[in-house]
Short mmCIF file of C-alpha atoms and ligand atoms in Angstrom, two decimals:
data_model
loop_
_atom_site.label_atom_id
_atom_site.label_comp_id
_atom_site.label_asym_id
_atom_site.label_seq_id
_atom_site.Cartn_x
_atom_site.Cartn_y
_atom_site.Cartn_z
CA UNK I 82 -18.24 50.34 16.05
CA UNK I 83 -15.52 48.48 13.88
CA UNK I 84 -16.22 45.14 15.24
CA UNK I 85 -20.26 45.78 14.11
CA UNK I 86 -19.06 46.98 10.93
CA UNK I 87 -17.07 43.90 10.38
CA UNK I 88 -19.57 41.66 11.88
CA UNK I 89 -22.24 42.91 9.02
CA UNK I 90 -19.70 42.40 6.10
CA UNK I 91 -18.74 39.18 7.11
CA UNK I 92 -22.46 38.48 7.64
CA UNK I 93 -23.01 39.75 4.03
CA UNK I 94 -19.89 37.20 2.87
CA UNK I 95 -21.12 34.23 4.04
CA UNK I 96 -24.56 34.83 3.05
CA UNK I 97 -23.65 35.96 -0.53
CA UNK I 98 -23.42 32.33 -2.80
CA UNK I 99 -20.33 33.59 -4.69
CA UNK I 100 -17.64 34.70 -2.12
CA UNK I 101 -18.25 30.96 -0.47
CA UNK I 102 -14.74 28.86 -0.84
CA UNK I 103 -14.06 26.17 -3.11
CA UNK I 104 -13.93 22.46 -1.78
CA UNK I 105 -9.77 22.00 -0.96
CA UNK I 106 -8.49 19.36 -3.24
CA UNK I 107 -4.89 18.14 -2.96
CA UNK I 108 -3.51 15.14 -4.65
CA UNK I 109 0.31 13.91 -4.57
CA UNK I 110 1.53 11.38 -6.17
CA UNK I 111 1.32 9.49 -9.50
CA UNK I 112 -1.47 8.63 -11.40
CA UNK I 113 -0.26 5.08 -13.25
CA UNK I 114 -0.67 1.79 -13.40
CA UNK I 115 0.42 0.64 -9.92
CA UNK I 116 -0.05 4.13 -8.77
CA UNK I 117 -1.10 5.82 -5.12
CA UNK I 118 -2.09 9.06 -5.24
CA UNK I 119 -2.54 10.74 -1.76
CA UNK I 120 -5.50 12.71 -1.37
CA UNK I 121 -6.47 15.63 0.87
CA UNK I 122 -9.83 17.40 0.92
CA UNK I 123 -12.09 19.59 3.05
CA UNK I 124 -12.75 16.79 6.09
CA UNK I 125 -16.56 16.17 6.46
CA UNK I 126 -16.50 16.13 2.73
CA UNK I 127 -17.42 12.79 0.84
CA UNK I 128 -14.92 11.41 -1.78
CA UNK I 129 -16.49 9.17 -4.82
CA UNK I 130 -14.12 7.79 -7.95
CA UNK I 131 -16.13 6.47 -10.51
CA UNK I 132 -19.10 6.16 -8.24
CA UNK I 133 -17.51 4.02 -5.58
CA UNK I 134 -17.20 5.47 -2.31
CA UNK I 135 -13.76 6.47 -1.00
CA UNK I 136 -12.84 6.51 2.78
CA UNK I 137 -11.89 9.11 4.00
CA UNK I 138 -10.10 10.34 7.09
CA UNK I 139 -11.33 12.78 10.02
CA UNK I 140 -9.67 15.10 8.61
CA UNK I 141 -10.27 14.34 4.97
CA UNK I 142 -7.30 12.55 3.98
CA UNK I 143 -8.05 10.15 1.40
CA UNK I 144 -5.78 7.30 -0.51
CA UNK I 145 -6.10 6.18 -4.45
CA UNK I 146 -4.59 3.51 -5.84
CA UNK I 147 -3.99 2.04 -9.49
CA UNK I 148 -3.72 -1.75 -10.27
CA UNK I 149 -1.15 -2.83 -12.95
CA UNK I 150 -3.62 -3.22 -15.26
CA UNK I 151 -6.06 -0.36 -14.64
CA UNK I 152 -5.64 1.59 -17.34
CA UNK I 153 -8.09 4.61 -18.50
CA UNK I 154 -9.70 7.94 -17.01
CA UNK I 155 -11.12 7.84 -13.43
CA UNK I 156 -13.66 10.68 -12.42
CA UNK I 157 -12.83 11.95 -9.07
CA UNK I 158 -15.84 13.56 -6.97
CA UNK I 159 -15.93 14.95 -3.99
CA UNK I 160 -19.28 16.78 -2.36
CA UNK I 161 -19.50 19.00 0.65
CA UNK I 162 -22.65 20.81 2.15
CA UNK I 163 -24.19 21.09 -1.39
CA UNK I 164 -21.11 21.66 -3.48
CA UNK I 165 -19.53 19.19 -6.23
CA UNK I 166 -16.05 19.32 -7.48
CA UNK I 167 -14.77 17.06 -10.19
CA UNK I 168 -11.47 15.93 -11.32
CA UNK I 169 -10.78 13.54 -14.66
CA UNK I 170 -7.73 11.04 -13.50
CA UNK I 171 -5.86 9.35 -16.20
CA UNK I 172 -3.93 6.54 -15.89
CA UNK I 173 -0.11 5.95 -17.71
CA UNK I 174 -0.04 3.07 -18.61
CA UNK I 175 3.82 1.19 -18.20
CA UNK I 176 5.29 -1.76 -19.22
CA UNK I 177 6.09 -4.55 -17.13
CA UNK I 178 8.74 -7.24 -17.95
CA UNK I 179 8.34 -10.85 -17.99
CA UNK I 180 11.00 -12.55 -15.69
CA UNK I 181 11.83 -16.53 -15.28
CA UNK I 182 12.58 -18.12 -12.16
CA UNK I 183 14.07 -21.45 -12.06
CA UNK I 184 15.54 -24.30 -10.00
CA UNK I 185 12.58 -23.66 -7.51
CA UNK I 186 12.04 -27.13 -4.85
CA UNK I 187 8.67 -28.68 -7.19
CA UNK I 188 6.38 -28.56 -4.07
CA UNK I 189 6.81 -24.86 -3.61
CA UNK I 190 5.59 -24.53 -7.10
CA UNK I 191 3.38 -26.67 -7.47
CA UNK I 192 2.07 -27.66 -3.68
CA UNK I 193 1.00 -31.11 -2.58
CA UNK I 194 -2.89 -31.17 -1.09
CA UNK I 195 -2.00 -30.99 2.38
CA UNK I 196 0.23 -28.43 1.79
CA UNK I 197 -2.57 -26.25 -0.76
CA UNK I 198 -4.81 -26.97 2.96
CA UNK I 199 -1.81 -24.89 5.21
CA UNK I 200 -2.15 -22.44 2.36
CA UNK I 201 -5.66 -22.20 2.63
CA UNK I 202 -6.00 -21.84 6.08
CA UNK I 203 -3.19 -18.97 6.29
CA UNK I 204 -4.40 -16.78 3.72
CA UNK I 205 -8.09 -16.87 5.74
CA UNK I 206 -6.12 -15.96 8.37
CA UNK I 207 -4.59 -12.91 6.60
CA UNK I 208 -8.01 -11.83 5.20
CA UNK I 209 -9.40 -11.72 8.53
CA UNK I 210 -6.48 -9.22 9.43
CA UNK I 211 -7.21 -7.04 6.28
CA UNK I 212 -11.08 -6.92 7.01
CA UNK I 213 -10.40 -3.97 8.82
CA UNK I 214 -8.23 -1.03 8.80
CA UNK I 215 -7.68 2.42 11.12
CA UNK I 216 -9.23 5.71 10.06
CA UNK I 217 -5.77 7.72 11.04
CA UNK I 218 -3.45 8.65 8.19
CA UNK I 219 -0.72 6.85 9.84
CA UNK I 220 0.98 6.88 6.15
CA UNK I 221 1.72 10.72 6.51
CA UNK I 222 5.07 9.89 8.59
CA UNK I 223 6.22 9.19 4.78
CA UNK I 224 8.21 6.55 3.23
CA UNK I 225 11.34 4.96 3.91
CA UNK I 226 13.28 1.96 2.17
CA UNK I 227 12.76 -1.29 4.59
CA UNK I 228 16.18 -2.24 3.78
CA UNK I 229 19.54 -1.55 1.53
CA UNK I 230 20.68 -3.77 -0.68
CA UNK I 231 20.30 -4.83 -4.42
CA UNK I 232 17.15 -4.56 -5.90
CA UNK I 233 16.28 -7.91 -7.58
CA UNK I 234 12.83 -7.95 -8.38
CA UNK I 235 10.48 -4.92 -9.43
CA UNK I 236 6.55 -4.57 -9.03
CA UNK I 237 4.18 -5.94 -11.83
CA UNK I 238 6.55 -8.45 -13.56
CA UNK I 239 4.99 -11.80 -15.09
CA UNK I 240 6.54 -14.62 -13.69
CA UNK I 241 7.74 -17.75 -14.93
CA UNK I 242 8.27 -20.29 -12.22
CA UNK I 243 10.35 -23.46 -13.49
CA UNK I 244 8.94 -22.72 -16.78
CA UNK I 245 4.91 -22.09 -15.22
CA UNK I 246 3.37 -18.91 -16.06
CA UNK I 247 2.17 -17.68 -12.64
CA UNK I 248 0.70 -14.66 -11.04
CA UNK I 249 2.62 -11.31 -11.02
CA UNK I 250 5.17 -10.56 -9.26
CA UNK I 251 3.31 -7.55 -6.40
CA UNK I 252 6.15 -6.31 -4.60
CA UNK I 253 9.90 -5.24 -4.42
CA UNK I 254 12.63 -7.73 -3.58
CA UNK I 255 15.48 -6.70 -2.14
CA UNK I 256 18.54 -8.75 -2.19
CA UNK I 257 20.67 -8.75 1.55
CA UNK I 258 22.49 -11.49 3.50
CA UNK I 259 20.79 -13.02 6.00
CA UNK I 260 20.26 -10.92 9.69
CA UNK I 261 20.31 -7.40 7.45
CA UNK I 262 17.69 -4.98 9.61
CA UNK I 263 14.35 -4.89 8.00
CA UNK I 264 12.80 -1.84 8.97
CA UNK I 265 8.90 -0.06 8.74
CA UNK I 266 8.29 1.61 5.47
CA UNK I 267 5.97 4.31 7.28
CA UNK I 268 4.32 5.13 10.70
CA UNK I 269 1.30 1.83 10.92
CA UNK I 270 0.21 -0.83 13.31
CA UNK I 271 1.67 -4.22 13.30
CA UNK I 272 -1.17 -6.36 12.68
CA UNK I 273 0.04 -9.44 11.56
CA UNK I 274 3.28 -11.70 13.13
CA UNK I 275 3.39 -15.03 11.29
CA UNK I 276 6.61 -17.64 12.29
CA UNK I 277 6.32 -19.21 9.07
CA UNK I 278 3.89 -19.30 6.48
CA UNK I 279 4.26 -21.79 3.51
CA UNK I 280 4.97 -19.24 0.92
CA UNK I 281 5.98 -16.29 2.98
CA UNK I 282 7.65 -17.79 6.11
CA UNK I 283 8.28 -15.61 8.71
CA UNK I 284 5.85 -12.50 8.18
CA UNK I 285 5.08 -8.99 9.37
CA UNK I 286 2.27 -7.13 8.08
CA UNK I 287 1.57 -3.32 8.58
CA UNK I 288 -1.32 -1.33 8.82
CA UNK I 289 -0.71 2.74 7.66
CA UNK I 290 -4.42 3.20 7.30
CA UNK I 291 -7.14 4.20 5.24
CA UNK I 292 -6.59 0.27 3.96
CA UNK I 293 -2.76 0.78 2.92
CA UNK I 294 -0.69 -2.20 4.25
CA UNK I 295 2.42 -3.16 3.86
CA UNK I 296 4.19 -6.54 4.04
CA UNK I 297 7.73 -8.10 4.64
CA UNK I 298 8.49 -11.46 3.80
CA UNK I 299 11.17 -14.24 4.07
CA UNK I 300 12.22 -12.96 7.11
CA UNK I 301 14.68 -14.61 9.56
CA UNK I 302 13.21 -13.31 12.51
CA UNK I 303 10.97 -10.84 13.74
CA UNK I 304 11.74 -8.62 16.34
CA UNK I 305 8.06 -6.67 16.89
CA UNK I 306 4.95 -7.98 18.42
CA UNK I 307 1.23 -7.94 17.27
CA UNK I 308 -1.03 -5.60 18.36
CA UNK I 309 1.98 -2.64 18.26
CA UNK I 310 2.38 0.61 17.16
CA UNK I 311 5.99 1.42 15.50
CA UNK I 312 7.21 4.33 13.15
CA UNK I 313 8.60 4.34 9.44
CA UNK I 314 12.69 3.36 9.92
CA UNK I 315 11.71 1.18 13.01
CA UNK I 316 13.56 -2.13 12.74
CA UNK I 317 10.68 -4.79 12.77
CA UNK I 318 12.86 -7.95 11.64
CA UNK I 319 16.01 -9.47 9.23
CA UNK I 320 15.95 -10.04 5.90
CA UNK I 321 15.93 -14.09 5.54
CA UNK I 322 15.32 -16.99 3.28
CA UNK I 323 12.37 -18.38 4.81
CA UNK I 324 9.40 -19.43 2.85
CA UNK I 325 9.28 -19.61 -0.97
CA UNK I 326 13.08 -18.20 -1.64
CA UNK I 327 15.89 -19.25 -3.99
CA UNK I 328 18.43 -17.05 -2.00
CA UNK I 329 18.44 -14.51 1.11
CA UNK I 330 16.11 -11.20 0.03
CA UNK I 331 13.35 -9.60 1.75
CA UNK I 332 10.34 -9.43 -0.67
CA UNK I 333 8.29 -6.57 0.88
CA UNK I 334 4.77 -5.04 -0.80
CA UNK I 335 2.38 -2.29 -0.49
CA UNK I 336 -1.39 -3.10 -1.09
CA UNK I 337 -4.28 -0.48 -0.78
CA UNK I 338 -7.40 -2.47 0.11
CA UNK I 339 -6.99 -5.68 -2.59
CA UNK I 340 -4.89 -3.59 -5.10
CA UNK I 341 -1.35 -3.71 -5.78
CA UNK I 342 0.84 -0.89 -5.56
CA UNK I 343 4.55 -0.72 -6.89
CA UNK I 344 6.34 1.23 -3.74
CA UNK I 345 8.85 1.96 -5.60
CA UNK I 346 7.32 4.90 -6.71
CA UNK I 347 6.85 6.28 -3.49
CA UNK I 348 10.23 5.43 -2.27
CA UNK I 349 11.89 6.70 -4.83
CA UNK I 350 15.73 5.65 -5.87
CA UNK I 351 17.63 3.39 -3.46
CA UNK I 352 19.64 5.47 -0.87
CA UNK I 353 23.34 4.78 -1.19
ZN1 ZN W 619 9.51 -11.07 -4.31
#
């Protein structure tokens, strides 16, 4: 007799409009220039900003991200089964500093043509990686610093490159002798391994999903293969002066799809 009683009342919830639930909405994270804001919704539920369709996990985790010069109010949709929610996302704006770099080899600056043709070919090469990225939230394990050491160069600077104005500087540098363990910033995919690239030289790239990737640069060696799987804090390399360098650092950098984002601000300070 309970359990019919309770069956009817639930009955009468579900088909009364009002008592229905609210589409879940979670967001972490900041909402600036350089941003990533991690999303969570109800999963089956479709995620729009601005218009533009958002992927979304199986379970309806979803991933923002700010460039350095996005600045403005974003409107966040999401739609499930007939219902709408709405959220307005503005976006701080920051300010980045201009920083020069000199004594640079000329032909790194400014390459030579067979040299802008090696460029060429690896950056196809690296586009082909990023055409495609998992579905799984890999990025949930969290963030971790890929390495200790000095911090000598910050997201979303202008660079000056023996006096050239050049494209900003996306990612942290970290400054660490040569053969200091480079490690996974979060849970991903390896799928990238490059020996030396002209810029980069020896390269690991890192697929957390939903299009996040990061990237680790200079390195001296690598010590993971293509095609694995590894966890945030696993040691994937050693910091190096390989590539475009003026001294040993690893230059490691988060991108969400094309866009830039400053990892500092998920890693927070440098652990001592
Ligand atoms: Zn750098």
């Amino acid at each position: 007799m309970i359990t019919r009683v309770f069956l009817v009342c639930t009955l009468l919830l579900l088909l009364s409009g009002p008592a229905r639930a609210e589409i879940a909405l979670e967001l972490t994270g900041k909402a600036t220039e350089g941003g990533l804001l991690i999303g969570k919704t109800d999963p089956g539920a479709s995620v729009t900003l601005d218009g533009k369709a958002v992927r979304t996990s199986e379970d309806g985790h979803f991933l923002l991200g700010f460039g350095r010069d996005e600045t403005g109010s974003k409107q966040l949709q999401i739609a499930l089964m007939g219902q709408v929610i709405r959220r307005d996302i503005a976006i701080a704006e920051r300010a980045f500093k201009t920083e020069r770099v000199d004594g640079l080899p000329e032909r790194k600056v400014t390459p030579d043509p067979k040299a802008l043709e090696r460029i060429r070919q690896e950056s196809a090469e690296m586009a082909a990686v990023k055409a495609s990225s998992t579905a799984k939230p890999l990025f949930l394990s969290g963030f971790l610093w890929p390495a200790r050491g000095r911090i000598s160069g910050i997201y979303g600077s202008q660079r000056i490159l023996n006096g050239k104005p050049r494209r900003p500087h996306y990612g942290t540098d970290v400054a660490a002798p040569v053969g200091t363990p480079v490690h996974a910033i979060a849970d991903g995919k390896v799928v990238y391994v490059h020996d030396g690239m002209f810029f980069n030289g020896k390269t690991v790239l890192i697929d957390h999903g939903l299009g996040l990737r990061s990237v680790y640069i200079h390195l001296s060696e690598t010590l993971i293969l293509q095609g694995s799987m590894v966890r945030a804090g696993e040691r994937i390399g050693a910091v190096g002066q390989t590539g475009r360098a003026t001294g040993p650092h690893l230059h490691f950098a988060l991108t969400l799809d094309e866009t830039p984002i400053d990892a500092e601000l998920l890693l927070g300070p440098m652990p001592e």
